[in-house]
GROMACS .gro file of C-alpha atoms in nm:
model
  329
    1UNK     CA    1  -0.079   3.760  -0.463
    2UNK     CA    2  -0.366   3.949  -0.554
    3UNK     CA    3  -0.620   3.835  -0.796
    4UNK     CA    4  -0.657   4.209  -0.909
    5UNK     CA    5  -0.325   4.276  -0.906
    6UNK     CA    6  -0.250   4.025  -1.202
    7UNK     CA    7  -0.596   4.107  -1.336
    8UNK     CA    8  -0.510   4.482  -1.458
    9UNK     CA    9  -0.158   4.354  -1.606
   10UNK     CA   10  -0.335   4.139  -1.856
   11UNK     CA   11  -0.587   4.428  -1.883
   12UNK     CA   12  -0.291   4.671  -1.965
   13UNK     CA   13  -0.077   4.402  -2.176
   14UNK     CA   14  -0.399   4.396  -2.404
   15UNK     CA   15  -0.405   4.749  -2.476
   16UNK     CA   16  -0.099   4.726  -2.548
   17UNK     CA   17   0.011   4.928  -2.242
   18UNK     CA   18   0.342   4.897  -1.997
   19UNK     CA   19   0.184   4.705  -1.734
   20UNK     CA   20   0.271   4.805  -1.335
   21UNK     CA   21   0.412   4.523  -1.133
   22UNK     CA   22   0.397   4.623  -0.787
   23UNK     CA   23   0.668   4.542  -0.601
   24UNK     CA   24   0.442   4.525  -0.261
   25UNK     CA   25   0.279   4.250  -0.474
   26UNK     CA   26   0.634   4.117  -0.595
   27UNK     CA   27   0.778   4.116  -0.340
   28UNK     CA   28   1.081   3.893  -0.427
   29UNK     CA   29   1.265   4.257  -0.562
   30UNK     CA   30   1.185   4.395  -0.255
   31UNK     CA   31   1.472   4.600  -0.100
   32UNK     CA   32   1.461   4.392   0.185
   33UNK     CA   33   1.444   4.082  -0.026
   34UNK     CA   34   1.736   4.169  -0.238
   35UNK     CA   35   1.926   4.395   0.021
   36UNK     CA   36   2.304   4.286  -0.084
   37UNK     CA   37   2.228   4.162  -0.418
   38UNK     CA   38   2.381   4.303  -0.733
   39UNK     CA   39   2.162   4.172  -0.989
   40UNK     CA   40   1.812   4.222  -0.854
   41UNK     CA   41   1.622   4.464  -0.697
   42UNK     CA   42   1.285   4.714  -0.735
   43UNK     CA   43   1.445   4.900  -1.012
   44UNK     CA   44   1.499   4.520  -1.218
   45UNK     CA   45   1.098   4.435  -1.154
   46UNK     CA   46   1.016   4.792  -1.342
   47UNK     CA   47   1.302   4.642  -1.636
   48UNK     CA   48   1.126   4.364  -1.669
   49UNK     CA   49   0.762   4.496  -1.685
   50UNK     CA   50   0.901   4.699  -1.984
   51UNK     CA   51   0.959   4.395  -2.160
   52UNK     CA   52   0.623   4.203  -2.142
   53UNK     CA   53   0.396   4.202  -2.464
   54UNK     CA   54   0.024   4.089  -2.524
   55UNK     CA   55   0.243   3.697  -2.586
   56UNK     CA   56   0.250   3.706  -2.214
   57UNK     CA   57  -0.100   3.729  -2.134
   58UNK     CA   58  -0.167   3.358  -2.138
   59UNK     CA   59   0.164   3.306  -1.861
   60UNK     CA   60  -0.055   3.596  -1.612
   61UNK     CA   61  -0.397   3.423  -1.740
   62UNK     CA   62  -0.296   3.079  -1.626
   63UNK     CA   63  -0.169   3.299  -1.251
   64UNK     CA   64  -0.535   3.393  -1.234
   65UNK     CA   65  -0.656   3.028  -1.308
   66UNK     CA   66  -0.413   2.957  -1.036
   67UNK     CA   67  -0.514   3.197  -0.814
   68UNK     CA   68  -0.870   3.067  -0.815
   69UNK     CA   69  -0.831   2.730  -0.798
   70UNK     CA   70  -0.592   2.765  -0.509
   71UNK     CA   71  -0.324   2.551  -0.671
   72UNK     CA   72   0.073   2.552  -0.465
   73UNK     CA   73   0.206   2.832  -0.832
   74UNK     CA   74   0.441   3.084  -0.886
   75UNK     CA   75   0.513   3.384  -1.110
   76UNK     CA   76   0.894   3.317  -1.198
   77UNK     CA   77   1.124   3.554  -1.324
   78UNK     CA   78   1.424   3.500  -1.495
   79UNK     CA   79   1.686   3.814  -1.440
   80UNK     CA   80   1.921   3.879  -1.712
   81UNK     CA   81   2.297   4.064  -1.590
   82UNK     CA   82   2.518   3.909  -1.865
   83UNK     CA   83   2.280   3.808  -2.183
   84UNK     CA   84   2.619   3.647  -2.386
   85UNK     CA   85   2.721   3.472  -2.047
   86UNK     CA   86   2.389   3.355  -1.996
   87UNK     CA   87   2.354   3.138  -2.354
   88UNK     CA   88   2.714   3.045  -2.344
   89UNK     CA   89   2.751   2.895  -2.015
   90UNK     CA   90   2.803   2.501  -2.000
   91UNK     CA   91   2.735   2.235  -1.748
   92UNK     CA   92   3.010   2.172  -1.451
   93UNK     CA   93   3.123   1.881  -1.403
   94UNK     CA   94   2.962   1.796  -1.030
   95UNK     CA   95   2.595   1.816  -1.104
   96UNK     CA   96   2.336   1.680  -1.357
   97UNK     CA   97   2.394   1.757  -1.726
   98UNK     CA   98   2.133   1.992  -1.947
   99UNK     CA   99   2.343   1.971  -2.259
  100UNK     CA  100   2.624   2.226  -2.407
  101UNK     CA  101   2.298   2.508  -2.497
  102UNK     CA  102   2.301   2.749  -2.185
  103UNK     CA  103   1.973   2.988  -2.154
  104UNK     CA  104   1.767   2.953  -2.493
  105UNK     CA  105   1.819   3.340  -2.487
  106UNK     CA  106   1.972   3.671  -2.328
  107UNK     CA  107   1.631   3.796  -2.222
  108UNK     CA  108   1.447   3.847  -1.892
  109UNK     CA  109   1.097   3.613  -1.896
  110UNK     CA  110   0.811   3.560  -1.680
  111UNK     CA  111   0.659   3.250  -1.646
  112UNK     CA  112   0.423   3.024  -1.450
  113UNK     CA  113   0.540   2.719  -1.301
  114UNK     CA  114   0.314   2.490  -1.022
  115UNK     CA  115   0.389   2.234  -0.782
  116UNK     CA  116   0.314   1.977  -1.056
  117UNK     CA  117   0.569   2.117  -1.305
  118UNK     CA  118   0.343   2.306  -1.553
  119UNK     CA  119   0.509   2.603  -1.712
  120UNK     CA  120   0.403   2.843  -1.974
  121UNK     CA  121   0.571   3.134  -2.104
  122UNK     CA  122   0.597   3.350  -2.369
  123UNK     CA  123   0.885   3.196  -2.514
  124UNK     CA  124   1.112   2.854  -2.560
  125UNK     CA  125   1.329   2.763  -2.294
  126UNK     CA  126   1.601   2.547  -2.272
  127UNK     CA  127   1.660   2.254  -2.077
  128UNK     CA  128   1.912   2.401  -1.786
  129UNK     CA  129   1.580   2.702  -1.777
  130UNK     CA  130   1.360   2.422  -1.721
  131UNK     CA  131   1.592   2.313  -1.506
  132UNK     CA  132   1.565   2.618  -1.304
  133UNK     CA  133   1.213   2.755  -1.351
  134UNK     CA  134   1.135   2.393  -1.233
  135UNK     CA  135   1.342   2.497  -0.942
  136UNK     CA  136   1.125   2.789  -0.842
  137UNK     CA  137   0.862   2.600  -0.665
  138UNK     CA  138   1.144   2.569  -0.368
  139UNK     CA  139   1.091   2.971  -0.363
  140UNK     CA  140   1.266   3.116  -0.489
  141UNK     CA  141   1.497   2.887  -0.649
  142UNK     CA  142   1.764   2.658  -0.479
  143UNK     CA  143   1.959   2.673  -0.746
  144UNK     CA  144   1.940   3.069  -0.853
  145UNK     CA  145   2.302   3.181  -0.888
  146UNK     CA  146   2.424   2.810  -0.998
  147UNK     CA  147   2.503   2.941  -1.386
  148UNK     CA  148   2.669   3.253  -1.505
  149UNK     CA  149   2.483   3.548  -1.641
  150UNK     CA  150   2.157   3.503  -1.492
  151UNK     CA  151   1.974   3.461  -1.173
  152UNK     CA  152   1.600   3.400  -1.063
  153UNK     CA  153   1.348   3.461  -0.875
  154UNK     CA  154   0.984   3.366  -0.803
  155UNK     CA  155   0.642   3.462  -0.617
  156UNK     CA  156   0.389   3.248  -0.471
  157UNK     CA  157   0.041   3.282  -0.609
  158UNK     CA  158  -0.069   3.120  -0.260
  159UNK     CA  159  -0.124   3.314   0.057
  160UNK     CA  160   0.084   3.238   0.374
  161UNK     CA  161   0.002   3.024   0.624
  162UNK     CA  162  -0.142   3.216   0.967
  163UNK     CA  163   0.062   3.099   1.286
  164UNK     CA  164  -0.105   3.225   1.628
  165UNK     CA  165   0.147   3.291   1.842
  166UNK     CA  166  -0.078   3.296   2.250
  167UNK     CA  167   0.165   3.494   2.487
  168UNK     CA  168   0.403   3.764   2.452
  169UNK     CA  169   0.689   3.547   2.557
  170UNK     CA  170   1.033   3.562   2.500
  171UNK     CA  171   1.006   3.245   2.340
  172UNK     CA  172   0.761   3.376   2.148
  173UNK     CA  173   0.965   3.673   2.060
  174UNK     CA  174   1.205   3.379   1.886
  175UNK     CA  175   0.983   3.226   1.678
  176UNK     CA  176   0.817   3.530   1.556
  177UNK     CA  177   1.097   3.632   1.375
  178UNK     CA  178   1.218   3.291   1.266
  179UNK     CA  179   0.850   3.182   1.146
  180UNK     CA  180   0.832   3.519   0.963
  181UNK     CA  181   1.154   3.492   0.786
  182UNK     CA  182   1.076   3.133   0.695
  183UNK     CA  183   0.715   3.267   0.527
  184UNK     CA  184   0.447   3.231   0.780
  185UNK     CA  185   0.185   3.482   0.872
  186UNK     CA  186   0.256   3.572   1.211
  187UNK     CA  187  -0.006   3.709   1.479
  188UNK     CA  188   0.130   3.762   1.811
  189UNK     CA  189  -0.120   3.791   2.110
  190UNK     CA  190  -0.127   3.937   2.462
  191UNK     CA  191  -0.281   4.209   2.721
  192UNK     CA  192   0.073   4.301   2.803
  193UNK     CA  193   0.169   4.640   2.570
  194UNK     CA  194   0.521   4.578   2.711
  195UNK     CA  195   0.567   4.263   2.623
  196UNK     CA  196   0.330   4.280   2.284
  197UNK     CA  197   0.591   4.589   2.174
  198UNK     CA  198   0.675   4.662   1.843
  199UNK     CA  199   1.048   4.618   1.919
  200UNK     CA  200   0.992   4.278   2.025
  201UNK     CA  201   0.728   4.199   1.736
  202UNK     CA  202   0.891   4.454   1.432
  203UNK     CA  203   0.715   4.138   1.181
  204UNK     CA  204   0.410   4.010   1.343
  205UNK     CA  205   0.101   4.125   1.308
  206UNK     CA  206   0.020   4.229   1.706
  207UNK     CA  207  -0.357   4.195   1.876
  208UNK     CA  208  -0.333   4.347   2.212
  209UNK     CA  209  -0.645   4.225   2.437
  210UNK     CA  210  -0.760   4.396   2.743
  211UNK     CA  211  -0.842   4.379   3.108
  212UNK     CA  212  -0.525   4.187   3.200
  213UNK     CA  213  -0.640   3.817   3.082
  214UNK     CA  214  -0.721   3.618   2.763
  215UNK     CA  215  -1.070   3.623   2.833
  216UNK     CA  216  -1.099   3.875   2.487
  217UNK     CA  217  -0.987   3.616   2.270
  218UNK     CA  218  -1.325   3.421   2.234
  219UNK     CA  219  -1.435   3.729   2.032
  220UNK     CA  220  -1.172   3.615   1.760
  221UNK     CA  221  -1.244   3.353   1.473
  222UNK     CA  222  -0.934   3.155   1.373
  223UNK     CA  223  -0.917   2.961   1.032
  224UNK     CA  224  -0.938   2.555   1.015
  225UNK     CA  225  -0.616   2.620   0.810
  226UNK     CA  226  -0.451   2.811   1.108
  227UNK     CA  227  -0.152   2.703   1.333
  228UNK     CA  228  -0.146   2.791   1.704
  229UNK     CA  229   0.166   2.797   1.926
  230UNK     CA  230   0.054   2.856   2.288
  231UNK     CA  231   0.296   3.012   2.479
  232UNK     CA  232   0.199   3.288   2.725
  233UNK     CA  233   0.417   3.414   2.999
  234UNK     CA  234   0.431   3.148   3.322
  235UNK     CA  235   0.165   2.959   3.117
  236UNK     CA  236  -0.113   3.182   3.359
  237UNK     CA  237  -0.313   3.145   3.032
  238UNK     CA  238  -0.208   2.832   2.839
  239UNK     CA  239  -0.557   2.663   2.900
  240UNK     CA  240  -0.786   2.957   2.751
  241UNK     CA  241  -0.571   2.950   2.465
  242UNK     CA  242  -0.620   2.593   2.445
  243UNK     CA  243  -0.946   2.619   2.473
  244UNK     CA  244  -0.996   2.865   2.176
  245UNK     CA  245  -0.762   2.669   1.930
  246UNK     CA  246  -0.975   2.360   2.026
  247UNK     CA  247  -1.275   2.547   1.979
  248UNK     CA  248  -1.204   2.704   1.636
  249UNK     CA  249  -1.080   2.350   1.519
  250UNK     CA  250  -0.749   2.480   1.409
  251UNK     CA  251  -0.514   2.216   1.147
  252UNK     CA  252  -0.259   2.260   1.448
  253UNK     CA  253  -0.225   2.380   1.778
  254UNK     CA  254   0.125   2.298   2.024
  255UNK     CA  255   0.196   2.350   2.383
  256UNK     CA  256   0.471   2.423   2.567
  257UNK     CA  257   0.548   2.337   2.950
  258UNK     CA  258   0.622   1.999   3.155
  259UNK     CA  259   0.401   1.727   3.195
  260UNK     CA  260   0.325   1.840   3.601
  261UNK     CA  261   0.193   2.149   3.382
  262UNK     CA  262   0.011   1.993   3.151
  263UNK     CA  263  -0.192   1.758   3.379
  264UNK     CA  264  -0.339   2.065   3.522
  265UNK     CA  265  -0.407   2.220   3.226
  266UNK     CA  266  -0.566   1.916   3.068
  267UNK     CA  267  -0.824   1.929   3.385
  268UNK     CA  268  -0.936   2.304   3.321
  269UNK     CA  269  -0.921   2.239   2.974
  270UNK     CA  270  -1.178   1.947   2.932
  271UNK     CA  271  -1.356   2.176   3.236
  272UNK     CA  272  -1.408   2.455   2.989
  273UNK     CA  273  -1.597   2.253   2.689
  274UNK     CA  274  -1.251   2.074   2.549
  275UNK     CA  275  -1.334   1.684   2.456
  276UNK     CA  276  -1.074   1.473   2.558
  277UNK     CA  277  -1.050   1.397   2.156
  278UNK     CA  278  -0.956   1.769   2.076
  279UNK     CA  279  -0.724   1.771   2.416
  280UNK     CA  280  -0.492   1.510   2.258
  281UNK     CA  281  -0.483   1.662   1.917
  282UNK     CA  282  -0.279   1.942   2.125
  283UNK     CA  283   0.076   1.913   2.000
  284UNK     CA  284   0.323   1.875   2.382
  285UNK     CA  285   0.525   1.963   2.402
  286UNK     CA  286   0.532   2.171   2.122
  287UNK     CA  287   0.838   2.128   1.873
  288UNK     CA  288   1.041   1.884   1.739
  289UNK     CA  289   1.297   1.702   1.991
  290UNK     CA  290   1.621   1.782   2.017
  291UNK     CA  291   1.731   1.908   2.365
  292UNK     CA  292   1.640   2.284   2.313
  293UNK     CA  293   1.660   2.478   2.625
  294UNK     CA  294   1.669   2.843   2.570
  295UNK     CA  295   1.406   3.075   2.402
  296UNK     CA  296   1.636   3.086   2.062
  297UNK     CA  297   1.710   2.683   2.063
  298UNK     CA  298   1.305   2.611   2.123
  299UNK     CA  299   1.235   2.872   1.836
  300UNK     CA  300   1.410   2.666   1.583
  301UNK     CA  301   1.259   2.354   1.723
  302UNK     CA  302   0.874   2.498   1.715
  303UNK     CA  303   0.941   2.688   1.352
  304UNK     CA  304   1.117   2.321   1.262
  305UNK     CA  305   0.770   2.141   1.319
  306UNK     CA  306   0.563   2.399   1.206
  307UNK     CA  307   0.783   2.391   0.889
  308UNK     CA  308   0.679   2.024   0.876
  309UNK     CA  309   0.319   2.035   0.939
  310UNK     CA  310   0.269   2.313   0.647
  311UNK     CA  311   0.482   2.051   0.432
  312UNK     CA  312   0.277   1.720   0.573
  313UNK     CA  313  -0.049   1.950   0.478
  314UNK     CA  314   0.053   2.075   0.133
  315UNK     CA  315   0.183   1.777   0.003
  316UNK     CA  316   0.057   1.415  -0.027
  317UNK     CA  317   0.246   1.111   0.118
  318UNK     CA  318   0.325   1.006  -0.286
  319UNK     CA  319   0.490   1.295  -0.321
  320UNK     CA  320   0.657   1.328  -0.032
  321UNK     CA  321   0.821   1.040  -0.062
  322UNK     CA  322   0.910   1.128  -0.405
  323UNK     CA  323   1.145   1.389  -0.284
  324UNK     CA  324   1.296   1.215   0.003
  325UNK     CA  325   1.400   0.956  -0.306
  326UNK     CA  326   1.504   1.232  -0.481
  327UNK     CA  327   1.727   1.311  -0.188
  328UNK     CA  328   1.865   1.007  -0.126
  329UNK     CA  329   1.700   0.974   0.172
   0.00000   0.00000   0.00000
C-alpha cells in the first residue's frame, strides 16, 4: 500500500470530496481477486468510496501512522449484500457466541485493524464485527462468508516479502506460482529466455542475465529481509547463487540437491569468499520434509517453509505460541 495513495483520500475526505480508491492499490476487489464472487468486486470498492465522510479520516490517518512505522495493519472492509440480513442474523450453534445483536448496522465500513487488535472506525461495531474485523489480520478474513448478509475483506498496509527464485527450473516454475498465490514477491532468475518465459513465469517478476552463466548476478543488491531459493537447472550454478545470497546476508537462503552435491558445492562455495558460518546458514535441502519427489510435490514443500520462515520472522515466540493454544495445538 502506498503511503500516497491513502495520503490524497484523507486529502479529498477533507474537502469534502468522493475520494478514489484504486483498486491497483486495493487490490482485494480485484477481478482476479473476486473472479466468482457475487458480492464483491471493482464496481463494490467505487460503492464504498461513495460512502466515506471526513468521520473516516482518523481510520486512513492511523493507515498512514501504520504505514510509517511499518507495523503487520490492514484497511478492512466490511461489504454489505443484505443490510436487514446482516443485523438480524444470530449465532449457530457450533462456534463461539457474540450475543443475539448481528452487525451493529446495514452499512459498508472501513476500518483499521493491526496484528495487535487495534481497530478504529468511523462507527460502533458489534461484537460478531469485532469478531470479524479481528479476523482480517488472517487476510482477508477466515471467517468472511460465516454470517448472512455480509462479507469482508481486507488489505495489508505491509509490502510483500521478496523470494529469489536462482534457476529457471521446472521446480522453480512450481513454486513461482504457488509462492505468488500465497503473497510473496516473486523474482525469477536465469540466462535462459526459454526457460525464463513468460508462459512459465505469467506472476514473477523475471531478470534475464547474459552471456550464458550467473556471473551477472553480483551486479544485483538483495535485501537482508529477502528469501532465496536456489534452484538452477542441473545445479551448473547453485554455488554462485550461493555465493551471492551469502554475500548480500539474506534472512533466508535454501538449497536443493543431494548431499554428494552439496559437498562439492560447499568446497567452491567457501572457495569463492563464503565463511563456513554463512555456508551452514544455507537451508538443505531446501523445504520442509515430507517425501516430495516431483517439481509440484517439492513446490508445496519449499512454499510450506518459506510460509514458515515469513511467520517465525513476523511474529515473536509469545505470540506464536499464543495461537498454537488458540488452536489446540
Amino acid at each position: 500500500m502506498k503511503k500516497e495513495t491513502l495520503e490524497a483520500i484523507v486529502a479529498a475526505l477533507q474537502e469534502g470530496c468522493t475520494p478514489v480508491l484504486p483498486v491497483e492499490e486495493f487490490a482485494c476487489f480485484s477481478e482476479e481477486a473476486t473472479a466468482g464472487d457475487a458480492h464483491k468486486g471493482p464496481e463494490t470498492l467505487q460503492a464504498i468510496a461513495a460512502t466515506l465522510t471526513p468521520a473516516d479520516i482518523p481510520t486512513f490517518q492511523r493507515a498512514i501512522r501504520a504505514v510509517d512505522e511499518g507495523d503487520l495493519a490492514w484497511l478492512g472492509f466490511k461489504v454489505v449484500f443484505d443490510p436487514q440480513a446482516a443485523v438480524a442474523n444470530v449465532d449457530n450453534e457450533v462456534t463461539k457466541k457474540y450475543g443475539q445483536q448481528g452487525s451493529a448496522d446495514g452499512q459498508p465500513l472501513v476500518f483499521f485493524c493491526n496484528d495487535a487488535k487495534e481497530i478504529v472506525a468511523s462507527r460502533p461495531y458489534s461484537p460478531r464485527d469485532t469478531f470479524q474485523m479481528k479476523d482480517v489480520t488472517r487476510g482477508p478474513s477466515m471467517h468472511n462468508d460465516q454470517f448472512d448478509g455480509l462479507t469482508w475483506a481486507s488489505e495489508p498496509l505491509f509490502g510483500k516479502v521478496r523470494v529469489w527464485l536462482l534457476g529457471a527450473s521446472d521446480a522453480a516454475v512450481e513454486v513461482a506460482a504457488l509462492a505468488n498465490h500465497v503473497g510473496f514477491h516473486v523474482i525469477a532468475v536465469d540466462y535462459d529466455p526459454a526457460f525464463l518465459s513468460p508462459e512459465r513465469f505469467p506472476e514473477a517478476e523475471r531478470i534475464l542475465l547474459h552471456g550464458g552463466n550467473f556471473t551477472e548476478l553480483a551486479n544485483m543488491p538483495a535485501r537482508p529481509e529477502d528469501y532465496v531459493c536456489v534452484l538452477t537447472r542441473g545445479h551448473m550454478f547453485d554455488p554462485e547463487a550461493c555465493v551471492w545470497a551469502c554475500q548480500n546476508g539474506v534472512h533466508y537462503v535454501g538449497m536443493m540437491g543431494c548431499s554428494g552435491k552439496n559437498d562439492r558445492v560447499r568446497e567452491l562455495v567457501l572457495e569463492g569468499g563464503v565463511s563456513e558460518a554463512d555456508w551452514q546458514r544455507v537451508k538443505r535441502p531446501i523445504g520442509l520434509k515430507f517425501g516430495a519427489k516431483t517439481p509440484a510435490e517439492l513446490a508445496i514443500a519449499i512454499v510450506a517453509e518459506l510460509v514458515d520462515v515469513r511467520y517465525r520472522q513476523r511474529y515473536s515466540q509469545e505470540a506464536r505460541d499464543l495461537h498454537d493454544a488458540h488452536l489446540g495445538r
